[in-house]
CSV table of C-alpha atoms and ligand atoms in Angstrom, one decimal:
chain,number,residue,atom,x,y,z
O,1,MET,CA,-65.3,14.7,170.3
O,2,ARG,CA,-67.8,17.6,169.9
O,3,PHE,CA,-69.1,18.1,173.5
O,4,VAL,CA,-72.0,20.3,172.4
O,5,GLU,CA,-73.5,17.2,170.7
O,6,LEU,CA,-73.3,15.3,174.1
O,7,ILE,CA,-75.1,18.2,175.7
O,8,SER,CA,-77.9,18.2,173.1
O,9,LYS,CA,-78.2,14.4,173.3
O,10,LYS,CA,-78.7,14.5,177.0
O,11,ARG,CA,-81.0,17.5,176.7
O,12,ASP,CA,-83.2,15.4,174.4
O,13,GLY,CA,-83.3,12.4,176.7
O,14,GLN,CA,-81.0,10.1,174.7
O,15,GLU,CA,-78.5,7.8,176.4
O,16,LEU,CA,-74.8,8.6,176.2
O,17,THR,CA,-72.2,5.8,175.9
O,18,PRO,CA,-69.7,5.1,178.7
O,19,HIS,CA,-67.0,6.3,176.4
O,20,GLN,CA,-68.7,9.6,175.8
O,21,LEU,CA,-69.3,10.2,179.5
O,22,GLU,CA,-65.7,9.3,180.4
O,23,ALA,CA,-64.4,11.7,177.7
O,24,LEU,CA,-66.6,14.5,179.1
O,25,VAL,CA,-65.4,14.0,182.7
O,26,ASP,CA,-61.7,13.7,181.7
O,27,ALA,CA,-61.9,16.8,179.4
O,28,TYR,CA,-63.7,18.8,182.1
O,29,THR,CA,-61.1,17.8,184.8
O,30,ASP,CA,-58.3,18.8,182.4
O,31,GLY,CA,-59.9,22.2,181.7
O,32,GLU,CA,-60.6,21.3,178.1
O,33,VAL,CA,-64.4,21.6,178.5
O,34,PRO,CA,-65.3,25.0,179.9
O,35,ASP,CA,-67.6,25.6,182.9
O,36,TYR,CA,-70.4,27.0,180.7
O,37,GLN,CA,-70.7,23.7,178.7
O,38,MET,CA,-70.5,21.5,181.8
O,39,ALA,CA,-73.1,23.7,183.5
O,40,ALA,CA,-75.5,23.1,180.5
O,41,PHE,CA,-74.8,19.4,180.7
O,42,LEU,CA,-75.5,19.3,184.5
O,43,MET,CA,-78.8,21.1,184.0
O,44,ALA,CA,-79.7,18.6,181.2
O,45,VAL,CA,-78.9,15.8,183.7
O,46,TYR,CA,-81.0,17.6,186.3
O,47,PHE,CA,-84.1,17.3,184.0
O,48,GLN,CA,-83.3,14.1,182.1
O,49,SER,CA,-81.5,12.1,184.9
O,50,MET,CA,-79.1,9.2,183.9
O,51,THR,CA,-79.6,5.5,183.2
O,52,SER,CA,-77.8,3.0,185.5
O,53,THR,CA,-75.3,2.4,182.8
O,54,GLU,CA,-74.6,6.1,182.4
O,55,LEU,CA,-74.4,6.6,186.1
O,56,GLY,CA,-71.9,3.8,186.5
O,57,ALA,CA,-69.7,5.2,183.8
O,58,TRP,CA,-70.0,8.8,185.0
O,59,THR,CA,-69.1,7.8,188.6
O,60,GLY,CA,-66.3,5.5,187.4
O,61,ALA,CA,-64.8,8.4,185.4
O,62,MET,CA,-65.0,10.7,188.5
O,63,LEU,CA,-63.5,8.1,190.7
O,64,HIS,CA,-60.6,7.5,188.2
O,65,SER,CA,-60.0,11.3,187.7
O,66,GLY,CA,-57.5,11.1,190.6
O,67,GLN,CA,-55.8,8.7,193.0
O,68,VAL,CA,-57.6,5.5,193.9
O,69,LEU,CA,-56.2,3.9,197.0
O,70,ASP,CA,-55.4,0.3,196.9
O,71,PHE,CA,-55.5,-1.5,200.2
O,72,SER,CA,-55.9,-5.0,198.7
O,73,ASP,CA,-52.7,-6.2,200.4
O,74,ILE,CA,-54.0,-5.4,203.8
O,75,ILE,CA,-55.6,-8.4,205.4
O,76,GLY,CA,-59.2,-8.0,206.6
O,77,ALA,CA,-62.5,-6.5,205.5
O,78,LYS,CA,-62.0,-2.8,204.7
O,79,VAL,CA,-65.3,-1.0,205.2
O,80,ASP,CA,-66.4,2.6,205.8
O,81,LYS,CA,-69.6,4.4,206.6
O,82,HIS,CA,-70.7,7.7,205.1
O,83,SER,CA,-73.5,9.9,206.4
O,84,THR,CA,-75.2,12.4,204.2
O,85,GLY,CA,-74.8,14.9,207.1
O,86,GLY,CA,-76.8,16.2,210.0
O,87,VAL,CA,-76.9,18.2,213.2
O,88,GLY,CA,-75.1,16.7,216.2
O,89,ASP,CA,-74.0,13.8,214.0
O,90,LYS,CA,-70.8,12.6,215.8
O,91,VAL,CA,-71.4,8.9,214.9
O,92,SER,CA,-68.1,8.5,213.0
O,93,LEU,CA,-66.0,9.2,216.1
O,94,ILE,CA,-67.6,6.3,217.9
O,95,LEU,CA,-68.3,4.0,215.0
O,96,ALA,CA,-64.8,3.9,213.6
O,97,PRO,CA,-63.1,2.6,216.7
O,98,LEU,CA,-66.1,0.3,217.5
O,99,ALA,CA,-65.9,-1.3,214.1
O,100,VAL,CA,-62.2,-1.9,214.5
O,101,ALA,CA,-62.8,-3.4,218.0
O,102,ALA,CA,-65.2,-5.7,216.3
O,103,GLY,CA,-62.6,-6.9,213.8
O,104,LEU,CA,-63.0,-4.6,210.7
O,105,LYS,CA,-60.5,-2.2,209.0
O,106,VAL,CA,-61.8,1.3,208.6
O,107,PRO,CA,-60.0,3.7,206.2
O,108,MET,CA,-62.1,6.8,206.9
O,109,ILE,CA,-61.7,9.9,204.8
O,110,SER,CA,-64.0,12.7,206.1
O,111,GLY,CA,-65.1,16.2,205.4
O,112,ARG,CA,-65.5,19.5,207.2
O,113,GLY,CA,-68.8,21.0,208.2
O,114,LEU,CA,-70.6,23.6,206.1
O,115,GLY,CA,-73.7,25.6,206.9
O,116,HIS,CA,-75.9,24.0,209.6
O,117,THR,CA,-74.2,20.6,209.4
O,118,GLY,CA,-71.1,19.6,211.2
O,119,GLY,CA,-68.1,17.7,209.9
O,120,THR,CA,-66.0,14.9,211.4
O,121,LEU,CA,-62.6,16.6,210.7
O,122,ASP,CA,-63.6,19.7,212.7
O,123,LYS,CA,-64.6,17.5,215.6
O,124,LEU,CA,-61.4,15.6,215.5
O,125,GLU,CA,-59.4,18.8,215.4
O,126,SER,CA,-60.9,19.8,218.8
O,127,ILE,CA,-58.5,17.2,220.2
O,128,PRO,CA,-55.2,19.0,220.9
O,129,GLY,CA,-52.6,18.0,218.4
O,130,PHE,CA,-54.8,15.7,216.3
O,131,ASP,CA,-53.6,15.9,212.7
O,132,VAL,CA,-56.0,14.9,210.0
O,133,ASN,CA,-53.4,15.5,207.3
O,134,GLN,CA,-51.5,12.3,206.9
O,135,SER,CA,-49.7,11.1,203.8
O,136,VAL,CA,-51.4,8.2,201.8
O,137,GLU,CA,-48.4,5.9,202.9
O,138,ARG,CA,-49.0,6.8,206.6
O,139,PHE,CA,-52.7,6.4,206.2
O,140,LYS,CA,-52.2,2.9,204.8
O,141,GLU,CA,-49.8,2.0,207.6
O,142,LEU,CA,-52.4,3.1,210.2
O,143,VAL,CA,-55.1,1.1,208.6
O,144,ASP,CA,-52.8,-1.9,208.4
O,145,THR,CA,-51.5,-1.7,212.0
O,146,ILE,CA,-54.2,-0.2,214.1
O,147,GLY,CA,-57.1,-1.0,211.7
O,148,LEU,CA,-58.1,2.7,211.4
O,149,GLY,CA,-57.0,5.9,209.9
O,150,LEU,CA,-58.9,9.2,210.2
O,151,ILE,CA,-57.9,11.7,207.5
O,152,GLY,CA,-59.3,14.6,205.4
O,153,GLN,CA,-60.0,14.6,201.7
O,154,THR,CA,-56.8,15.1,199.7
O,155,LYS,CA,-56.7,17.1,196.5
O,156,GLU,CA,-55.6,13.9,194.7
O,157,ILE,CA,-58.8,12.1,195.4
O,158,ALA,CA,-61.7,12.5,192.9
O,159,PRO,CA,-60.6,16.0,191.6
O,160,ALA,CA,-63.5,15.9,189.1
O,161,ASP,CA,-65.9,15.9,192.0
O,162,LYS,CA,-64.3,19.0,193.5
O,163,LYS,CA,-64.7,20.9,190.3
O,164,LEU,CA,-68.1,19.6,189.5
O,165,TYR,CA,-69.4,20.2,193.1
O,166,ALA,CA,-68.3,23.9,193.0
O,167,LEU,CA,-70.0,24.3,189.6
O,168,ARG,CA,-73.2,22.6,190.8
O,169,ASP,CA,-73.2,24.9,193.8
O,170,VAL,CA,-73.6,28.0,191.6
O,171,THR,CA,-75.8,26.6,188.9
O,172,ALA,CA,-78.7,25.2,191.0
O,173,THR,CA,-77.8,21.6,190.2
O,174,VAL,CA,-76.9,20.3,193.6
O,175,GLU,CA,-80.3,18.8,194.4
O,176,CYS,CA,-80.2,16.1,191.7
O,177,ILE,CA,-80.0,12.5,192.9
O,178,PRO,CA,-77.7,11.0,190.2
O,179,LEU,CA,-75.3,14.0,190.7
O,180,ILE,CA,-75.4,13.6,194.5
O,181,ALA,CA,-75.0,9.9,194.4
O,182,SER,CA,-72.1,10.0,191.9
O,183,SER,CA,-70.4,12.7,194.0
O,184,ILE,CA,-70.5,10.7,197.2
O,185,MET,CA,-69.7,7.4,195.7
O,186,SER,CA,-66.7,8.6,193.6
O,187,LYS,CA,-65.1,9.9,196.8
O,188,LYS,CA,-65.9,6.9,199.0
O,189,LEU,CA,-64.9,4.3,196.4
O,190,ALA,CA,-61.5,6.0,196.1
O,191,GLU,CA,-60.7,5.0,199.7
O,192,GLY,CA,-59.8,1.4,198.8
O,193,ILE,CA,-62.8,-0.1,200.6
O,194,ASP,CA,-64.4,-3.5,199.9
O,195,SER,CA,-67.8,-2.4,200.9
O,196,LEU,CA,-69.7,0.6,202.3
O,197,VAL,CA,-72.6,1.5,204.7
O,198,LEU,CA,-74.5,4.7,204.1
O,199,ASP,CA,-76.5,6.6,206.6
O,200,VAL,CA,-79.0,8.6,204.6
O,201,LYS,CA,-80.5,11.1,206.9
O,202,VAL,CA,-84.0,12.4,206.4
O,203,GLY,CA,-85.8,15.3,208.1
O,204,SER,CA,-85.5,19.0,208.8
O,205,GLY,CA,-81.8,19.0,209.5
O,206,ALA,CA,-80.9,16.7,206.6
O,207,PHE,CA,-80.1,17.2,202.9
O,208,MET,CA,-83.1,14.9,202.1
O,209,LYS,CA,-86.3,16.4,203.5
O,210,ASP,CA,-88.6,13.5,202.6
O,211,ILE,CA,-88.3,9.7,202.9
O,212,ASP,CA,-89.1,8.9,199.3
O,213,ARG,CA,-86.2,11.0,198.1
O,214,ALA,CA,-83.9,9.5,200.7
O,215,ARG,CA,-84.8,6.0,199.6
O,216,GLU,CA,-84.2,7.0,195.9
O,217,LEU,CA,-80.8,8.4,196.8
O,218,GLY,CA,-80.0,5.3,198.8
O,219,GLN,CA,-81.1,2.9,196.1
O,220,THR,CA,-79.1,4.9,193.5
O,221,MET,CA,-75.9,4.6,195.5
O,222,ILE,CA,-76.5,0.8,196.0
O,223,GLU,CA,-76.8,0.5,192.2
O,224,ILE,CA,-73.6,2.4,191.6
O,225,GLY,CA,-71.8,0.2,194.1
O,226,ALA,CA,-73.1,-2.9,192.3
O,227,THR,CA,-71.7,-1.7,189.0
O,228,MET,CA,-68.3,-1.5,190.6
O,229,ASP,CA,-68.6,-4.8,192.6
O,230,ARG,CA,-68.7,-3.0,195.9
O,231,PRO,CA,-71.6,-4.1,198.1
O,232,VAL,CA,-73.4,-1.1,199.7
O,233,ARG,CA,-76.0,-1.1,202.5
O,234,VAL,CA,-78.2,1.9,203.4
O,235,LEU,CA,-79.9,2.9,206.6
O,236,ILE,CA,-82.4,5.7,206.3
O,237,THR,CA,-82.3,7.5,209.7
O,238,ASP,CA,-84.3,10.3,211.4
O,239,MET,CA,-82.7,13.8,211.4
O,240,ASP,CA,-85.8,15.7,212.5
O,241,GLN,CA,-84.1,16.7,215.7
O,242,PRO,CA,-80.4,16.8,216.6
O,243,LEU,CA,-78.7,13.5,217.3
O,244,GLY,CA,-77.6,13.0,220.9
O,245,ARG,CA,-77.4,15.9,223.4
O,246,THR,CA,-74.6,18.1,222.0
O,247,VAL,CA,-74.0,20.3,218.9
O,248,GLY,CA,-70.6,21.9,218.6
O,249,ASN,CA,-67.2,20.3,218.1
O,250,SER,CA,-65.5,19.9,221.4
O,251,LEU,CA,-68.8,19.2,223.1
O,252,GLU,CA,-69.5,16.5,220.6
O,253,VAL,CA,-66.1,14.9,221.2
O,254,ILE,CA,-67.0,14.7,224.9
O,255,GLU,CA,-70.3,13.1,224.1
O,256,SER,CA,-68.6,10.6,221.8
O,257,LEU,CA,-66.1,9.7,224.5
O,258,GLU,CA,-69.0,9.2,227.0
O,259,THR,CA,-70.6,6.9,224.4
O,260,LEU,CA,-67.4,5.1,223.8
O,261,ARG,CA,-67.4,4.1,227.5
O,262,GLY,CA,-71.0,2.9,227.3
O,263,GLU,CA,-72.5,6.0,228.9
O,264,GLY,CA,-73.8,7.9,225.9
O,265,PRO,CA,-77.4,8.8,225.1
O,266,GLU,CA,-79.5,6.0,223.8
O,267,ASP,CA,-80.3,7.5,220.3
O,268,LEU,CA,-76.6,8.0,219.6
O,269,THR,CA,-75.6,4.6,220.9
O,270,GLU,CA,-78.4,2.8,219.0
O,271,ILE,CA,-77.7,4.4,215.6
O,272,THR,CA,-73.9,3.7,216.0
O,273,VAL,CA,-74.5,0.1,217.0
O,274,GLU,CA,-77.0,-0.4,214.1
O,275,LEU,CA,-74.5,1.1,211.6
O,276,VAL,CA,-71.6,-1.0,212.8
O,277,ALA,CA,-73.8,-4.1,212.7
O,278,GLU,CA,-74.6,-3.3,209.1
O,279,MET,CA,-70.8,-2.9,208.4
O,280,LEU,CA,-70.3,-6.4,209.8
O,281,ASN,CA,-73.2,-7.6,207.7
O,282,VAL,CA,-72.0,-6.2,204.5
O,283,SER,CA,-68.6,-7.6,205.1
O,284,GLY,CA,-70.0,-11.1,205.7
O,285,ASP,CA,-68.9,-11.1,209.4
O,286,MET,CA,-72.4,-11.2,211.0
O,287,THR,CA,-74.6,-14.2,211.5
O,288,ASP,CA,-77.2,-12.9,213.8
O,289,ARG,CA,-78.0,-9.2,214.1
O,290,GLY,CA,-79.3,-9.4,217.7
O,291,SER,CA,-76.2,-11.0,219.1
O,292,ALA,CA,-73.9,-8.8,217.0
O,293,LYS,CA,-75.5,-5.7,218.5
O,294,MET,CA,-75.2,-7.1,222.1
O,295,ARG,CA,-71.5,-7.8,221.5
O,296,LEU,CA,-71.0,-4.3,220.1
O,297,ARG,CA,-72.6,-2.7,223.2
O,298,GLU,CA,-70.2,-4.9,225.3
O,299,LEU,CA,-67.2,-3.6,223.3
O,300,LEU,CA,-68.3,-0.1,224.3
O,301,ARG,CA,-68.8,-1.0,228.0
O,302,ASP,CA,-65.6,-2.9,228.5
O,303,GLY,CA,-63.3,-0.2,227.1
O,304,THR,CA,-62.1,-2.1,223.9
O,305,ALA,CA,-63.5,0.5,221.5
O,306,MET,CA,-62.1,3.4,223.7
O,307,ASN,CA,-58.7,1.8,223.6
O,308,VAL,CA,-58.7,1.8,219.8
O,309,PHE,CA,-59.7,5.5,219.8
O,310,ALA,CA,-56.9,6.4,222.3
O,311,GLN,CA,-54.4,4.6,220.1
O,312,ILE,CA,-55.4,6.4,216.9
O,313,ILE,CA,-55.4,9.8,218.7
O,314,GLU,CA,-51.8,9.1,219.8
O,315,GLU,CA,-50.7,7.8,216.4
O,316,GLN,CA,-52.1,10.9,214.7
O,317,GLY,CA,-50.4,13.3,217.0
O,318,GLY,CA,-53.2,14.0,219.5
O,319,ASP,CA,-53.3,13.8,223.3
O,320,PRO,CA,-54.9,10.5,224.3
O,321,ARG,CA,-55.4,11.7,227.8
O,322,VAL,CA,-58.5,13.5,226.6
O,323,CYS,CA,-60.2,10.1,226.7
O,324,LYS,CA,-60.2,10.3,230.5
O,325,ASP,CA,-59.7,14.0,231.2
O,326,PHE,CA,-62.3,16.1,229.2
O,327,SER,CA,-60.8,19.3,230.7
O,328,LEU,CA,-57.9,18.9,228.2
O,329,LEU,CA,-60.4,19.7,225.4
O,330,PRO,CA,-61.3,23.3,224.4
O,331,THR,CA,-63.8,24.9,226.8
O,332,ALA,CA,-65.9,28.0,226.2
O,333,SER,CA,-65.5,30.8,228.7
O,334,ASN,CA,-69.2,31.4,229.2
O,335,GLN,CA,-72.3,29.3,229.7
O,336,VAL,CA,-75.9,30.4,229.9
O,337,GLU,CA,-79.1,28.4,230.3
O,338,PHE,CA,-81.8,28.6,227.6
O,339,THR,CA,-85.0,28.1,229.6
O,340,ALA,CA,-88.6,27.0,228.7
O,341,TRP,CA,-91.0,29.9,228.2
O,342,ASP,CA,-94.0,27.6,228.9
O,343,SER,CA,-94.9,24.3,230.6
O,344,GLY,CA,-95.8,21.2,228.6
O,345,PHE,CA,-94.0,18.8,226.3
O,346,VAL,CA,-91.1,19.5,223.9
O,347,GLU,CA,-93.1,18.7,220.7
O,348,ALA,CA,-90.3,19.3,218.1
O,349,ILE,CA,-86.7,20.5,217.9
O,350,ASP,CA,-86.0,21.7,214.3
O,351,ALA,CA,-82.6,20.3,213.6
O,352,GLN,CA,-81.8,22.8,210.9
O,353,GLY,CA,-82.7,25.8,213.1
O,354,VAL,CA,-80.5,24.4,215.9
O,355,GLY,CA,-77.6,23.9,213.5
O,356,ILE,CA,-77.8,27.5,212.3
O,357,ALA,CA,-77.9,28.7,215.9
O,358,ALA,CA,-74.7,26.7,216.6
O,359,MET,CA,-73.2,28.1,213.5
O,360,GLN,CA,-74.0,31.7,214.7
O,361,LEU,CA,-72.1,30.9,217.9
O,362,GLY,CA,-69.1,30.1,215.8
O,363,ALA,CA,-69.3,26.2,215.9
O,364,GLY,CA,-69.8,26.1,212.1
O,365,ARG,CA,-69.0,27.9,208.9
O,366,LYS,CA,-71.1,30.1,206.7
O,367,THR,CA,-68.6,29.8,203.9
O,368,LYS,CA,-65.8,27.3,203.3
O,369,GLU,CA,-63.2,29.9,204.1
O,370,ASP,CA,-64.6,30.7,207.6
O,371,SER,CA,-62.7,29.6,210.7
O,372,ILE,CA,-64.5,28.0,213.6
O,373,ASP,CA,-64.4,28.0,217.4
O,374,HIS,CA,-64.1,24.4,218.6
O,375,ALA,CA,-65.2,25.2,222.1
O,376,VAL,CA,-68.7,26.6,221.6
O,377,GLY,CA,-72.0,24.9,221.1
O,378,LEU,CA,-75.2,23.7,222.7
O,379,VAL,CA,-75.9,21.0,225.3
O,380,PHE,CA,-79.5,19.8,225.3
O,381,HIS,CA,-81.2,18.7,228.6
O,382,LYS,CA,-84.6,18.2,227.0
O,383,LYS,CA,-85.2,16.4,223.7
O,384,ARG,CA,-88.4,15.8,221.7
O,385,GLY,CA,-91.1,14.2,224.0
O,386,ALA,CA,-89.6,15.4,227.3
O,387,SER,CA,-92.0,17.2,229.7
O,388,VAL,CA,-90.8,20.6,230.9
O,389,LYS,CA,-91.8,23.2,233.3
O,390,SER,CA,-91.8,26.9,232.6
O,391,GLY,CA,-88.4,28.4,233.6
O,392,GLU,CA,-86.6,25.0,233.5
O,393,SER,CA,-83.5,24.8,231.4
O,394,LEU,CA,-83.9,23.2,227.9
O,395,LEU,CA,-80.3,23.5,227.0
O,396,THR,CA,-77.0,25.2,227.9
O,397,ILE,CA,-75.4,27.6,225.5
O,398,HIS,CA,-71.6,27.5,225.6
O,399,TYR,CA,-70.1,30.7,224.1
O,400,ASN,CA,-67.0,32.8,223.9
O,401,ASP,CA,-68.4,35.9,222.1
O,402,ASP,CA,-71.8,37.4,222.9
O,403,LYS,CA,-72.1,39.3,219.6
O,404,ASN,CA,-74.7,36.9,218.1
O,405,LEU,CA,-76.2,35.7,221.4
O,406,ASP,CA,-79.6,37.5,220.8
O,407,ASP,CA,-79.8,36.0,217.3
O,408,VAL,CA,-79.0,32.5,218.8
O,409,HIS,CA,-81.8,32.9,221.4
O,410,GLU,CA,-84.3,33.9,218.7
O,411,ARG,CA,-83.3,31.0,216.5
O,412,LEU,CA,-83.6,28.5,219.3
O,413,LYS,CA,-87.0,29.9,220.3
O,414,ALA,CA,-88.1,29.4,216.7
O,415,ALA,CA,-86.6,25.9,216.5
O,416,ILE,CA,-88.2,24.5,219.7
O,417,SER,CA,-91.9,23.9,220.0
O,418,ILE,CA,-93.5,23.4,223.4
O,419,GLY,CA,-97.1,22.3,223.5
O,420,ASN,CA,-99.7,20.3,225.4
O,421,THR,CA,-99.5,17.0,223.4
O,422,GLU,CA,-96.9,14.4,224.0
O,423,PRO,CA,-95.5,13.9,220.5
O,424,GLU,CA,-95.2,10.4,218.9
O,425,GLN,CA,-91.5,9.3,218.7
O,426,PRO,CA,-90.7,8.2,215.2
O,427,PRO,CA,-88.2,5.3,215.0
O,428,LEU,CA,-84.6,6.3,214.6
O,429,ILE,CA,-84.0,3.8,211.9
O,430,LEU,CA,-86.7,4.5,209.3
O,431,ASP,CA,-85.7,2.0,206.6
O,432,ARG,CA,-82.9,-0.4,205.6
O,433,LEU,CA,-82.0,-0.9,201.9
O,434,GLN,CA,-79.7,-3.4,200.2
P,1,LIG,N1,-72.4,15.5,199.6
P,1,LIG,C1,-71.5,15.2,198.6
P,1,LIG,O1,-70.4,14.8,198.8
P,1,LIG,N2,-71.9,15.5,197.3
P,1,LIG,C2,-73.1,16.0,197.0
P,1,LIG,O2,-73.4,16.2,195.9
P,1,LIG,C3,-74.0,16.3,198.1
P,1,LIG,C4,-73.6,16.0,199.4
């Protein structure tokens, strides 16, 4: 096949056949198509987009570029949730055991944090001994017996995406809805799930800055799921301020444990319960949303979800005593209060600015190769809408190294607005797509 002809066809807005797209993905994964040709093709997609048929074939080829897990012999509905990423987004740690407590099976393959956004694997690795590197056989056994496995991306899953994403990163083709949607869906559908719930975040701390783009991304992923007979539901949720009270790995684990015993902040509890209700819904296990949500809150309060989490921690090599004794988690050696410089209302907390401040403390990575400090981060005492007096603490900074502390202070000052007007609180769940 002459790949240059496929590039020119796409450049001129013509539709490629599934066979042509599959050949292109396969040849690129095998190194037969060089980066410069694929870069040109990706840029053509950026401007010309893809039809639904093209996108289904493209995603299918990415999905089948590596190992596709088959959990069909495991009894029960296998369903996962994926979030497009945010600041303080520790939902997966609570959602996965809660969904299992509610009767679902959750094979969860997560990623690491990069830039201002955090990653589930880094949070899990704050738990002493927790090992996110499990073989596929062991992962399957965990899903079968406990109902849950929490592992990292393996190099065998969707290798085409790994190569394509790295190329998009350096060719200004990341911000392209068909390419984002195919990247996410190829990895998720390789997990052996029956259905999927997506949390598409919108706002200053999110990948999608406006709701129309978030809806378009959500709808595109629903269409891809439909072409592969995998029902997908989407919640569009607010990421204009950090989620919950904490940002930073060990601190977020503590907040997740508090939420797992029914004592978490309302925004975090609400979003988690809504997403698990949607997982039940997409699996056909929900008759009434209101009573499902009440039952889920009860599974948090009565310790059922926490027991599942303790079990998976133990099975994956971690110390389950952390569920009761938070002092077993990494703790920063220093704490300092970040106080209000004026009286009034907290009008806004720019999530991206907060995420970068946490990264500067060492909680996140600037590049994929950076190491992180699990103990450091931020604990908010005042969120958007709170009234505050000058000198009162807005948040506590947990740190080990004071080298970037001045920069962190400046970034937090720029991220938080204090004013005289009590701001409107937008709903947390902005839309629901199916
Ligand atoms: N997350 C992904 O996995 N892929 C993208 O392209 C963007 C965000």
